[in-house]
PDB file with SEQRES, HELIX, SHEET and CRYST1 records, atoms N, CA, C and O in Angstrom:
SEQRES   1 A   84  MET GLY VAL GLU SER LEU LEU VAL PHE ILE ILE ILE GLY          
SEQRES   2 A   84  ALA ILE ALA GLY TRP LEU ALA GLY LEU ILE VAL SER GLY          
SEQRES   3 A   84  PHE GLY PHE GLY LEU ILE GLY ASN ILE ILE VAL GLY ILE          
SEQRES   4 A   84  VAL GLY ALA PHE ILE ALA GLY TRP LEU PHE PRO ARG ILE          
SEQRES   5 A   84  GLY PHE SER ILE GLY GLY GLY VAL LEU ALA SER ILE ILE          
SEQRES   6 A   84  HIS ALA THR ILE GLY ALA ILE ILE LEU LEU VAL LEU VAL          
SEQRES   7 A   84  LYS VAL LEU LYS ARG ALA                                      
HELIX    1 AA1 VAL A    3  ILE A   23  1                                  21    
HELIX    2 AA2 LEU A   31  ILE A   44  1                                  14    
HELIX    3 AA3 LEU A   61  VAL A   80  1                                  20    
CRYST1    1.000    1.000    1.000  90.00  90.00  90.00 P 1           1          
ATOM      1  N   MET A   1     198.786  70.101  26.473  1.00  0.00           N  
ATOM      2  CA  MET A   1     199.956  69.325  26.912  1.00  0.00           C  
ATOM      3  C   MET A   1     199.409  68.199  27.122  1.00  0.00           C  
ATOM      4  O   MET A   1     198.267  68.443  27.512  1.00  0.00           O  
ATOM      5  N   GLY A   2     199.608  66.914  27.076  1.00  0.00           N  
ATOM      6  CA  GLY A   2     198.917  65.649  26.454  1.00  0.00           C  
ATOM      7  C   GLY A   2     200.010  64.716  27.962  1.00  0.00           C  
ATOM      8  O   GLY A   2     201.160  64.876  28.369  1.00  0.00           O  
ATOM      9  N   VAL A   3     199.220  64.068  28.237  1.00  0.00           N  
ATOM     10  CA  VAL A   3     199.972  63.091  29.231  1.00  0.00           C  
ATOM     11  C   VAL A   3     201.326  62.500  28.960  1.00  0.00           C  
ATOM     12  O   VAL A   3     202.239  62.387  29.779  1.00  0.00           O  
ATOM     13  N   GLU A   4     201.332  62.066  27.446  1.00  0.00           N  
ATOM     14  CA  GLU A   4     202.770  61.639  27.262  1.00  0.00           C  
ATOM     15  C   GLU A   4     204.120  62.943  27.183  1.00  0.00           C  
ATOM     16  O   GLU A   4     205.348  63.030  27.159  1.00  0.00           O  
ATOM     17  N   SER A   5     203.062  63.675  27.170  1.00  0.00           N  
ATOM     18  CA  SER A   5     204.367  64.654  26.473  1.00  0.00           C  
ATOM     19  C   SER A   5     204.754  65.033  28.301  1.00  0.00           C  
ATOM     20  O   SER A   5     205.937  64.925  28.622  1.00  0.00           O  
ATOM     21  N   LEU A   6     203.983  65.351  29.122  1.00  0.00           N  
ATOM     22  CA  LEU A   6     204.015  65.054  30.755  1.00  0.00           C  
ATOM     23  C   LEU A   6     205.348  64.212  30.887  1.00  0.00           C  
ATOM     24  O   LEU A   6     206.544  64.488  30.986  1.00  0.00           O  
ATOM     25  N   LEU A   7     204.596  63.066  30.843  1.00  0.00           N  
ATOM     26  CA  LEU A   7     205.780  61.962  30.755  1.00  0.00           C  
ATOM     27  C   LEU A   7     207.245  62.184  30.465  1.00  0.00           C  
ATOM     28  O   LEU A   7     208.153  61.912  31.251  1.00  0.00           O  
ATOM     29  N   VAL A   8     207.395  62.730  29.200  1.00  0.00           N  
ATOM     30  CA  VAL A   8     208.524  62.867  28.493  1.00  0.00           C  
ATOM     31  C   VAL A   8     209.159  64.580  29.310  1.00  0.00           C  
ATOM     32  O   VAL A   8     210.374  64.667  29.484  1.00  0.00           O  
ATOM     33  N   PHE A   9     208.815  65.040  29.472  1.00  0.00           N  
ATOM     34  CA  PHE A   9     209.008  66.578  29.457  1.00  0.00           C  
ATOM     35  C   PHE A   9     210.091  65.745  31.472  1.00  0.00           C  
ATOM     36  O   PHE A   9     211.261  65.935  31.804  1.00  0.00           O  
ATOM     37  N   ILE A  10     209.247  65.124  32.051  1.00  0.00           N  
ATOM     38  CA  ILE A  10     209.484  64.246  33.920  1.00  0.00           C  
ATOM     39  C   ILE A  10     210.564  63.571  33.231  1.00  0.00           C  
ATOM     40  O   ILE A  10     211.532  63.541  33.991  1.00  0.00           O  
ATOM     41  N   ILE A  11     210.957  62.719  31.533  1.00  0.00           N  
ATOM     42  CA  ILE A  11     211.398  61.875  32.300  1.00  0.00           C  
ATOM     43  C   ILE A  11     213.071  62.598  31.893  1.00  0.00           C  
ATOM     44  O   ILE A  11     214.161  62.266  32.358  1.00  0.00           O  
ATOM     45  N   ILE A  12     212.763  63.635  30.905  1.00  0.00           N  
ATOM     46  CA  ILE A  12     213.741  64.639  30.293  1.00  0.00           C  
ATOM     47  C   ILE A  12     214.771  64.970  31.328  1.00  0.00           C  
ATOM     48  O   ILE A  12     215.954  64.631  31.303  1.00  0.00           O  
ATOM     49  N   GLY A  13     214.064  65.789  32.384  1.00  0.00           N  
ATOM     50  CA  GLY A  13     213.973  66.254  33.065  1.00  0.00           C  
ATOM     51  C   GLY A  13     215.092  65.668  34.766  1.00  0.00           C  
ATOM     52  O   GLY A  13     215.974  66.252  35.395  1.00  0.00           O  
ATOM     53  N   ALA A  14     214.640  64.731  34.880  1.00  0.00           N  
ATOM     54  CA  ALA A  14     215.357  63.234  35.447  1.00  0.00           C  
ATOM     55  C   ALA A  14     216.573  63.419  35.256  1.00  0.00           C  
ATOM     56  O   ALA A  14     217.407  64.000  35.950  1.00  0.00           O  
ATOM     57  N   ILE A  15     216.686  62.704  33.910  1.00  0.00           N  
ATOM     58  CA  ILE A  15     217.694  62.307  33.318  1.00  0.00           C  
ATOM     59  C   ILE A  15     218.981  63.496  33.451  1.00  0.00           C  
ATOM     60  O   ILE A  15     220.171  63.234  33.631  1.00  0.00           O  
ATOM     61  N   ALA A  16     218.354  64.884  33.302  1.00  0.00           N  
ATOM     62  CA  ALA A  16     219.370  66.381  33.304  1.00  0.00           C  
ATOM     63  C   ALA A  16     219.516  66.061  34.538  1.00  0.00           C  
ATOM     64  O   ALA A  16     220.714  65.831  34.703  1.00  0.00           O  
ATOM     65  N   GLY A  17     219.041  65.945  35.336  1.00  0.00           N  
ATOM     66  CA  GLY A  17     219.109  66.525  37.288  1.00  0.00           C  
ATOM     67  C   GLY A  17     220.336  65.767  37.433  1.00  0.00           C  
ATOM     68  O   GLY A  17     221.467  66.060  37.820  1.00  0.00           O  
ATOM     69  N   TRP A  18     219.555  64.259  36.830  1.00  0.00           N  
ATOM     70  CA  TRP A  18     220.624  63.165  37.873  1.00  0.00           C  
ATOM     71  C   TRP A  18     222.505  63.479  37.031  1.00  0.00           C  
ATOM     72  O   TRP A  18     223.520  63.434  37.726  1.00  0.00           O  
ATOM     73  N   LEU A  19     222.531  63.721  35.743  1.00  0.00           N  
ATOM     74  CA  LEU A  19     223.497  63.945  34.773  1.00  0.00           C  
ATOM     75  C   LEU A  19     224.287  64.982  35.769  1.00  0.00           C  
ATOM     76  O   LEU A  19     225.128  64.519  36.540  1.00  0.00           O  
ATOM     77  N   ALA A  20     224.031  66.294  35.747  1.00  0.00           N  
ATOM     78  CA  ALA A  20     224.236  67.473  35.983  1.00  0.00           C  
ATOM     79  C   ALA A  20     224.524  66.814  37.728  1.00  0.00           C  
ATOM     80  O   ALA A  20     225.725  66.664  37.952  1.00  0.00           O  
ATOM     81  N   GLY A  21     223.647  66.452  38.843  1.00  0.00           N  
ATOM     82  CA  GLY A  21     224.328  65.919  39.816  1.00  0.00           C  
ATOM     83  C   GLY A  21     225.813  65.145  40.141  1.00  0.00           C  
ATOM     84  O   GLY A  21     226.367  65.032  41.235  1.00  0.00           O  
ATOM     85  N   LEU A  22     226.259  64.656  38.814  1.00  0.00           N  
ATOM     86  CA  LEU A  22     227.303  63.749  38.978  1.00  0.00           C  
ATOM     87  C   LEU A  22     228.248  64.352  38.492  1.00  0.00           C  
ATOM     88  O   LEU A  22     229.406  64.230  38.893  1.00  0.00           O  
ATOM     89  N   ILE A  23     227.807  65.241  37.365  1.00  0.00           N  
ATOM     90  CA  ILE A  23     229.238  66.359  37.173  1.00  0.00           C  
ATOM     91  C   ILE A  23     229.623  67.107  38.434  1.00  0.00           C  
ATOM     92  O   ILE A  23     230.792  66.973  38.796  1.00  0.00           O  
ATOM     93  N   VAL A  24     228.846  67.851  39.138  1.00  0.00           N  
ATOM     94  CA  VAL A  24     228.619  68.544  40.088  1.00  0.00           C  
ATOM     95  C   VAL A  24     228.628  68.032  41.409  1.00  0.00           C  
ATOM     96  O   VAL A  24     227.872  68.043  42.380  1.00  0.00           O  
ATOM     97  N   SER A  25     229.931  67.503  41.062  1.00  0.00           N  
ATOM     98  CA  SER A  25     230.004  66.828  42.695  1.00  0.00           C  
ATOM     99  C   SER A  25     229.227  67.393  43.954  1.00  0.00           C  
ATOM    100  O   SER A  25     228.989  68.584  44.156  1.00  0.00           O  
ATOM    101  N   GLY A  26     228.994  66.691  44.488  1.00  0.00           N  
ATOM    102  CA  GLY A  26     227.934  66.743  46.157  1.00  0.00           C  
ATOM    103  C   GLY A  26     226.663  67.382  45.936  1.00  0.00           C  
ATOM    104  O   GLY A  26     226.101  68.007  46.835  1.00  0.00           O  
ATOM    105  N   PHE A  27     226.203  67.259  44.825  1.00  0.00           N  
ATOM    106  CA  PHE A  27     224.995  67.443  45.098  1.00  0.00           C  
ATOM    107  C   PHE A  27     223.914  65.673  44.335  1.00  0.00           C  
ATOM    108  O   PHE A  27     223.940  65.091  43.250  1.00  0.00           O  
ATOM    109  N   GLY A  28     223.172  65.462  45.582  1.00  0.00           N  
ATOM    110  CA  GLY A  28     222.323  64.648  44.919  1.00  0.00           C  
ATOM    111  C   GLY A  28     221.069  64.648  45.566  1.00  0.00           C  
ATOM    112  O   GLY A  28     220.972  64.317  46.747  1.00  0.00           O  
ATOM    113  N   PHE A  29     220.105  64.991  44.887  1.00  0.00           N  
ATOM    114  CA  PHE A  29     218.574  65.938  45.493  1.00  0.00           C  
ATOM    115  C   PHE A  29     217.660  64.676  45.677  1.00  0.00           C  
ATOM    116  O   PHE A  29     216.619  64.941  46.277  1.00  0.00           O  
ATOM    117  N   GLY A  30     217.869  62.797  45.137  1.00  0.00           N  
ATOM    118  CA  GLY A  30     216.520  61.970  44.899  1.00  0.00           C  
ATOM    119  C   GLY A  30     215.969  62.494  43.862  1.00  0.00           C  
ATOM    120  O   GLY A  30     216.018  63.617  43.360  1.00  0.00           O  
ATOM    121  N   LEU A  31     215.220  61.139  43.498  1.00  0.00           N  
ATOM    122  CA  LEU A  31     214.109  61.553  42.248  1.00  0.00           C  
ATOM    123  C   LEU A  31     214.011  62.944  42.080  1.00  0.00           C  
ATOM    124  O   LEU A  31     214.840  63.670  41.532  1.00  0.00           O  
ATOM    125  N   ILE A  32     212.866  63.288  42.625  1.00  0.00           N  
ATOM    126  CA  ILE A  32     211.678  64.181  42.806  1.00  0.00           C  
ATOM    127  C   ILE A  32     213.092  65.685  42.543  1.00  0.00           C  
ATOM    128  O   ILE A  32     213.072  66.577  41.694  1.00  0.00           O  
ATOM    129  N   GLY A  33     214.080  65.436  43.573  1.00  0.00           N  
ATOM    130  CA  GLY A  33     214.952  66.542  43.016  1.00  0.00           C  
ATOM    131  C   GLY A  33     215.657  66.428  41.899  1.00  0.00           C  
ATOM    132  O   GLY A  33     215.961  67.458  41.298  1.00  0.00           O  
ATOM    133  N   ASN A  34     215.921  65.586  41.570  1.00  0.00           N  
ATOM    134  CA  ASN A  34     216.762  65.477  40.229  1.00  0.00           C  
ATOM    135  C   ASN A  34     215.637  66.333  39.243  1.00  0.00           C  
ATOM    136  O   ASN A  34     216.009  67.372  38.697  1.00  0.00           O  
ATOM    137  N   ILE A  35     214.136  65.782  39.045  1.00  0.00           N  
ATOM    138  CA  ILE A  35     212.983  66.625  38.077  1.00  0.00           C  
ATOM    139  C   ILE A  35     213.344  67.676  38.426  1.00  0.00           C  
ATOM    140  O   ILE A  35     214.144  68.392  37.825  1.00  0.00           O  
ATOM    141  N   ILE A  36     212.748  67.929  39.547  1.00  0.00           N  
ATOM    142  CA  ILE A  36     213.431  69.857  39.552  1.00  0.00           C  
ATOM    143  C   ILE A  36     214.374  70.191  38.903  1.00  0.00           C  
ATOM    144  O   ILE A  36     214.261  70.945  37.936  1.00  0.00           O  
ATOM    145  N   VAL A  37     215.590  69.655  39.340  1.00  0.00           N  
ATOM    146  CA  VAL A  37     216.297  70.456  38.944  1.00  0.00           C  
ATOM    147  C   VAL A  37     216.623  70.510  37.176  1.00  0.00           C  
ATOM    148  O   VAL A  37     217.173  71.438  36.583  1.00  0.00           O  
ATOM    149  N   GLY A  38     216.120  69.269  36.598  1.00  0.00           N  
ATOM    150  CA  GLY A  38     216.533  68.862  35.350  1.00  0.00           C  
ATOM    151  C   GLY A  38     215.489  70.079  35.227  1.00  0.00           C  
ATOM    152  O   GLY A  38     215.940  71.188  34.941  1.00  0.00           O  
ATOM    153  N   ILE A  39     214.418  69.947  35.386  1.00  0.00           N  
ATOM    154  CA  ILE A  39     213.654  71.266  34.815  1.00  0.00           C  
ATOM    155  C   ILE A  39     214.187  72.189  34.760  1.00  0.00           C  
ATOM    156  O   ILE A  39     214.724  72.516  33.702  1.00  0.00           O  
ATOM    157  N   VAL A  40     214.241  72.865  35.717  1.00  0.00           N  
ATOM    158  CA  VAL A  40     214.900  73.893  36.408  1.00  0.00           C  
ATOM    159  C   VAL A  40     215.616  74.578  35.339  1.00  0.00           C  
ATOM    160  O   VAL A  40     215.465  75.744  34.972  1.00  0.00           O  
ATOM    161  N   GLY A  41     216.827  73.243  34.660  1.00  0.00           N  
ATOM    162  CA  GLY A  41     217.554  73.878  34.302  1.00  0.00           C  
ATOM    163  C   GLY A  41     217.193  73.967  32.989  1.00  0.00           C  
ATOM    164  O   GLY A  41     217.644  74.927  32.365  1.00  0.00           O  
ATOM    165  N   ALA A  42     216.477  73.182  32.416  1.00  0.00           N  
ATOM    166  CA  ALA A  42     216.279  73.445  31.016  1.00  0.00           C  
ATOM    167  C   ALA A  42     215.191  74.226  30.767  1.00  0.00           C  
ATOM    168  O   ALA A  42     214.626  73.995  29.698  1.00  0.00           O  
ATOM    169  N   PHE A  43     214.510  75.522  31.804  1.00  0.00           N  
ATOM    170  CA  PHE A  43     214.255  76.443  31.924  1.00  0.00           C  
ATOM    171  C   PHE A  43     215.302  77.560  31.733  1.00  0.00           C  
ATOM    172  O   PHE A  43     215.168  78.517  30.971  1.00  0.00           O  
ATOM    173  N   ILE A  44     216.374  77.307  32.537  1.00  0.00           N  
ATOM    174  CA  ILE A  44     217.548  78.513  32.379  1.00  0.00           C  
ATOM    175  C   ILE A  44     217.931  78.383  31.051  1.00  0.00           C  
ATOM    176  O   ILE A  44     217.861  79.357  30.302  1.00  0.00           O  
ATOM    177  N   ALA A  45     218.360  77.213  30.631  1.00  0.00           N  
ATOM    178  CA  ALA A  45     218.968  76.836  28.880  1.00  0.00           C  
ATOM    179  C   ALA A  45     217.982  77.652  28.113  1.00  0.00           C  
ATOM    180  O   ALA A  45     218.391  78.621  27.473  1.00  0.00           O  
ATOM    181  N   GLY A  46     216.851  77.373  28.124  1.00  0.00           N  
ATOM    182  CA  GLY A  46     216.254  77.910  27.296  1.00  0.00           C  
ATOM    183  C   GLY A  46     215.738  79.473  27.102  1.00  0.00           C  
ATOM    184  O   GLY A  46     215.020  79.922  26.209  1.00  0.00           O  
ATOM    185  N   TRP A  47     216.181  79.976  27.936  1.00  0.00           N  
ATOM    186  CA  TRP A  47     216.315  81.604  28.547  1.00  0.00           C  
ATOM    187  C   TRP A  47     217.710  81.980  27.665  1.00  0.00           C  
ATOM    188  O   TRP A  47     217.693  82.812  26.758  1.00  0.00           O  
ATOM    189  N   LEU A  48     218.900  81.249  28.069  1.00  0.00           N  
ATOM    190  CA  LEU A  48     220.123  82.001  28.423  1.00  0.00           C  
ATOM    191  C   LEU A  48     220.385  81.816  26.899  1.00  0.00           C  
ATOM    192  O   LEU A  48     220.319  82.771  26.124  1.00  0.00           O  
ATOM    193  N   PHE A  49     220.782  80.136  26.369  1.00  0.00           N  
ATOM    194  CA  PHE A  49     220.893  79.976  24.910  1.00  0.00           C  
ATOM    195  C   PHE A  49     220.524  80.378  24.003  1.00  0.00           C  
ATOM    196  O   PHE A  49     221.344  80.155  23.113  1.00  0.00           O  
ATOM    197  N   PRO A  50     219.401  81.072  23.532  1.00  0.00           N  
ATOM    198  CA  PRO A  50     219.227  82.191  22.503  1.00  0.00           C  
ATOM    199  C   PRO A  50     219.509  83.134  22.725  1.00  0.00           C  
ATOM    200  O   PRO A  50     219.173  83.843  21.777  1.00  0.00           O  
ATOM    201  N   ARG A  51     219.919  83.625  23.377  1.00  0.00           N  
ATOM    202  CA  ARG A  51     220.579  85.162  23.849  1.00  0.00           C  
ATOM    203  C   ARG A  51     221.742  84.934  23.458  1.00  0.00           C  
ATOM    204  O   ARG A  51     222.152  85.743  22.626  1.00  0.00           O  
ATOM    205  N   ILE A  52     222.603  83.928  23.821  1.00  0.00           N  
ATOM    206  CA  ILE A  52     224.010  83.810  23.637  1.00  0.00           C  
ATOM    207  C   ILE A  52     224.550  83.667  21.852  1.00  0.00           C  
ATOM    208  O   ILE A  52     225.545  83.978  21.198  1.00  0.00           O  
ATOM    209  N   GLY A  53     222.933  82.863  21.550  1.00  0.00           N  
ATOM    210  CA  GLY A  53     223.679  82.441  19.698  1.00  0.00           C  
ATOM    211  C   GLY A  53     223.889  81.150  20.140  1.00  0.00           C  
ATOM    212  O   GLY A  53     224.944  80.695  19.698  1.00  0.00           O  
ATOM    213  N   PHE A  54     223.159  80.250  20.981  1.00  0.00           N  
ATOM    214  CA  PHE A  54     223.678  78.571  21.130  1.00  0.00           C  
ATOM    215  C   PHE A  54     222.859  77.870  20.944  1.00  0.00           C  
ATOM    216  O   PHE A  54     221.798  77.782  21.563  1.00  0.00           O  
ATOM    217  N   SER A  55     223.296  77.139  19.886  1.00  0.00           N  
ATOM    218  CA  SER A  55     221.775  76.449  19.628  1.00  0.00           C  
ATOM    219  C   SER A  55     222.355  74.625  19.121  1.00  0.00           C  
ATOM    220  O   SER A  55     223.253  74.303  18.343  1.00  0.00           O  
ATOM    221  N   ILE A  56     221.584  73.912  19.786  1.00  0.00           N  
ATOM    222  CA  ILE A  56     221.801  72.440  20.026  1.00  0.00           C  
ATOM    223  C   ILE A  56     221.306  71.689  19.281  1.00  0.00           C  
ATOM    224  O   ILE A  56     222.006  70.679  19.217  1.00  0.00           O  
ATOM    225  N   GLY A  57     220.299  71.618  18.553  1.00  0.00           N  
ATOM    226  CA  GLY A  57     219.564  70.647  17.922  1.00  0.00           C  
ATOM    227  C   GLY A  57     218.085  70.598  18.174  1.00  0.00           C  
ATOM    228  O   GLY A  57     217.470  71.500  18.742  1.00  0.00           O  
ATOM    229  N   GLY A  58     217.567  69.521  17.731  1.00  0.00           N  
ATOM    230  CA  GLY A  58     215.810  69.448  18.266  1.00  0.00           C  
ATOM    231  C   GLY A  58     216.526  68.213  18.729  1.00  0.00           C  
ATOM    232  O   GLY A  58     217.722  68.172  19.020  1.00  0.00           O  
ATOM    233  N   GLY A  59     215.629  67.147  18.773  1.00  0.00           N  
ATOM    234  CA  GLY A  59     215.423  66.421  19.887  1.00  0.00           C  
ATOM    235  C   GLY A  59     215.537  65.185  20.902  1.00  0.00           C  
ATOM    236  O   GLY A  59     216.740  65.110  21.151  1.00  0.00           O  
ATOM    237  N   VAL A  60     215.135  64.587  21.321  1.00  0.00           N  
ATOM    238  CA  VAL A  60     215.085  63.660  22.748  1.00  0.00           C  
ATOM    239  C   VAL A  60     216.832  64.308  23.397  1.00  0.00           C  
ATOM    240  O   VAL A  60     217.132  64.925  24.419  1.00  0.00           O  
ATOM    241  N   LEU A  61     217.504  63.892  22.449  1.00  0.00           N  
ATOM    242  CA  LEU A  61     219.271  63.574  23.329  1.00  0.00           C  
ATOM    243  C   LEU A  61     219.519  65.366  22.879  1.00  0.00           C  
ATOM    244  O   LEU A  61     220.434  65.908  23.499  1.00  0.00           O  
ATOM    245  N   ALA A  62     218.914  66.060  22.074  1.00  0.00           N  
ATOM    246  CA  ALA A  62     219.439  67.438  22.464  1.00  0.00           C  
ATOM    247  C   ALA A  62     218.789  68.207  23.851  1.00  0.00           C  
ATOM    248  O   ALA A  62     219.305  68.676  24.866  1.00  0.00           O  
ATOM    249  N   SER A  63     217.622  68.105  23.437  1.00  0.00           N  
ATOM    250  CA  SER A  63     216.728  68.187  25.049  1.00  0.00           C  
ATOM    251  C   SER A  63     217.590  67.727  26.497  1.00  0.00           C  
ATOM    252  O   SER A  63     218.025  68.574  27.277  1.00  0.00           O  
ATOM    253  N   ILE A  64     217.766  66.123  26.722  1.00  0.00           N  
ATOM    254  CA  ILE A  64     218.662  65.838  27.528  1.00  0.00           C  
ATOM    255  C   ILE A  64     219.808  66.911  27.471  1.00  0.00           C  
ATOM    256  O   ILE A  64     219.700  67.808  28.307  1.00  0.00           O  
ATOM    257  N   ILE A  65     220.797  66.965  26.694  1.00  0.00           N  
ATOM    258  CA  ILE A  65     221.754  67.768  26.825  1.00  0.00           C  
ATOM    259  C   ILE A  65     221.656  69.554  26.950  1.00  0.00           C  
ATOM    260  O   ILE A  65     222.538  70.361  27.243  1.00  0.00           O  
ATOM    261  N   HIS A  66     220.329  69.744  26.626  1.00  0.00           N  
ATOM    262  CA  HIS A  66     219.977  71.318  26.928  1.00  0.00           C  
ATOM    263  C   HIS A  66     219.818  71.511  28.175  1.00  0.00           C  
ATOM    264  O   HIS A  66     220.230  72.530  28.728  1.00  0.00           O  
ATOM    265  N   ALA A  67     219.167  70.512  28.818  1.00  0.00           N  
ATOM    266  CA  ALA A  67     218.426  70.729  30.188  1.00  0.00           C  
ATOM    267  C   ALA A  67     219.717  70.309  31.172  1.00  0.00           C  
ATOM    268  O   ALA A  67     220.042  71.019  32.123  1.00  0.00           O  
ATOM    269  N   THR A  68     220.283  69.297  30.888  1.00  0.00           N  
ATOM    270  CA  THR A  68     221.837  68.943  31.554  1.00  0.00           C  
ATOM    271  C   THR A  68     222.927  70.579  31.667  1.00  0.00           C  
ATOM    272  O   THR A  68     223.377  71.151  32.661  1.00  0.00           O  
ATOM    273  N   ILE A  69     223.005  70.809  30.638  1.00  0.00           N  
ATOM    274  CA  ILE A  69     224.103  72.292  30.800  1.00  0.00           C  
ATOM    275  C   ILE A  69     223.294  73.357  31.958  1.00  0.00           C  
ATOM    276  O   ILE A  69     223.701  73.969  32.945  1.00  0.00           O  
ATOM    277  N   GLY A  70     222.084  73.243  31.357  1.00  0.00           N  
ATOM    278  CA  GLY A  70     221.098  74.336  32.561  1.00  0.00           C  
ATOM    279  C   GLY A  70     220.888  73.979  33.967  1.00  0.00           C  
ATOM    280  O   GLY A  70     220.493  74.763  34.830  1.00  0.00           O  
ATOM    281  N   ALA A  71     221.101  73.074  34.093  1.00  0.00           N  
ATOM    282  CA  ALA A  71     221.146  71.892  35.252  1.00  0.00           C  
ATOM    283  C   ALA A  71     222.551  72.099  35.889  1.00  0.00           C  
ATOM    284  O   ALA A  71     222.766  72.355  37.074  1.00  0.00           O  
ATOM    285  N   ILE A  72     223.209  71.987  35.179  1.00  0.00           N  
ATOM    286  CA  ILE A  72     224.992  72.199  35.652  1.00  0.00           C  
ATOM    287  C   ILE A  72     224.481  73.846  36.513  1.00  0.00           C  
ATOM    288  O   ILE A  72     224.123  74.264  37.614  1.00  0.00           O  
ATOM    289  N   ILE A  73     224.680  74.185  35.507  1.00  0.00           N  
ATOM    290  CA  ILE A  73     224.534  75.999  35.533  1.00  0.00           C  
ATOM    291  C   ILE A  73     223.933  76.608  36.982  1.00  0.00           C  
ATOM    292  O   ILE A  73     224.500  77.398  37.737  1.00  0.00           O  
ATOM    293  N   LEU A  74     222.879  76.119  37.102  1.00  0.00           N  
ATOM    294  CA  LEU A  74     222.064  75.692  38.364  1.00  0.00           C  
ATOM    295  C   LEU A  74     222.686  75.483  39.469  1.00  0.00           C  
ATOM    296  O   LEU A  74     222.659  76.373  40.318  1.00  0.00           O  
ATOM    297  N   LEU A  75     223.487  74.098  39.755  1.00  0.00           N  
ATOM    298  CA  LEU A  75     223.937  74.003  40.282  1.00  0.00           C  
ATOM    299  C   LEU A  75     225.022  74.367  40.921  1.00  0.00           C  
ATOM    300  O   LEU A  75     225.082  74.478  42.145  1.00  0.00           O  
ATOM    301  N   VAL A  76     226.205  74.636  39.924  1.00  0.00           N  
ATOM    302  CA  VAL A  76     227.200  76.215  39.942  1.00  0.00           C  
ATOM    303  C   VAL A  76     227.079  77.293  40.722  1.00  0.00           C  
ATOM    304  O   VAL A  76     227.785  77.963  41.476  1.00  0.00           O  
ATOM    305  N   LEU A  77     225.515  77.259  40.155  1.00  0.00           N  
ATOM    306  CA  LEU A  77     225.560  78.797  40.783  1.00  0.00           C  
ATOM    307  C   LEU A  77     225.017  78.473  42.655  1.00  0.00           C  
ATOM    308  O   LEU A  77     225.428  79.141  43.604  1.00  0.00           O  
ATOM    309  N   VAL A  78     224.091  77.367  42.747  1.00  0.00           N  
ATOM    310  CA  VAL A  78     223.863  77.300  44.348  1.00  0.00           C  
ATOM    311  C   VAL A  78     225.078  76.627  44.870  1.00  0.00           C  
ATOM    312  O   VAL A  78     224.909  76.453  46.077  1.00  0.00           O  
ATOM    313  N   LYS A  79     225.917  76.296  44.590  1.00  0.00           N  
ATOM    314  CA  LYS A  79     227.399  75.757  45.260  1.00  0.00           C  
ATOM    315  C   LYS A  79     228.024  77.326  45.362  1.00  0.00           C  
ATOM    316  O   LYS A  79     228.231  77.801  46.479  1.00  0.00           O  
ATOM    317  N   VAL A  80     228.263  77.966  44.359  1.00  0.00           N  
ATOM    318  CA  VAL A  80     228.462  79.384  44.763  1.00  0.00           C  
ATOM    319  C   VAL A  80     228.356  79.892  45.548  1.00  0.00           C  
ATOM    320  O   VAL A  80     229.281  80.198  46.301  1.00  0.00           O  
ATOM    321  N   LEU A  81     226.845  80.277  45.737  1.00  0.00           N  
ATOM    322  CA  LEU A  81     226.238  80.995  46.708  1.00  0.00           C  
ATOM    323  C   LEU A  81     225.799  80.224  47.960  1.00  0.00           C  
ATOM    324  O   LEU A  81     225.169  80.901  48.772  1.00  0.00           O  
ATOM    325  N   LYS A  82     225.999  79.019  48.250  1.00  0.00           N  
ATOM    326  CA  LYS A  82     226.188  78.334  49.488  1.00  0.00           C  
ATOM    327  C   LYS A  82     227.407  78.819  50.345  1.00  0.00           C  
ATOM    328  O   LYS A  82     227.481  78.841  51.574  1.00  0.00           O  
ATOM    329  N   ARG A  83     228.373  79.214  49.401  1.00  0.00           N  
ATOM    330  CA  ARG A  83     229.883  79.060  49.907  1.00  0.00           C  
ATOM    331  C   ARG A  83     229.856  80.657  50.739  1.00  0.00           C  
ATOM    332  O   ARG A  83     230.432  81.012  51.767  1.00  0.00           O  
ATOM    333  N   ALA A  84     228.777  81.533  49.652  1.00  0.00           N  
ATOM    334  CA  ALA A  84     229.024  83.172  50.239  1.00  0.00           C  
ATOM    335  C   ALA A  84     228.746  83.655  51.294  1.00  0.00           C  
ATOM    336  O   ALA A  84     229.004  84.837  51.519  1.00  0.00           O  
TER     337      ALA A  84                                                      
END                                                                             
């Protein structure tokens, strides 16, 4: 993985984490936290979507949407587990 790919990966993670934090109210983790949430969300969506037969497509915008949906799933799970 080149430096450019790593930079794009981090930027997509940051955007996805930020969007997920806006959608799931009550969550704001700062820049580093948003990057981590976005990257973990991308892994969750990358694991889950093929198993349910869901495909968004390719490209940067699709990657951001993909990671955001995964990050939303992650934040909702964290919110549910915090209440329990």
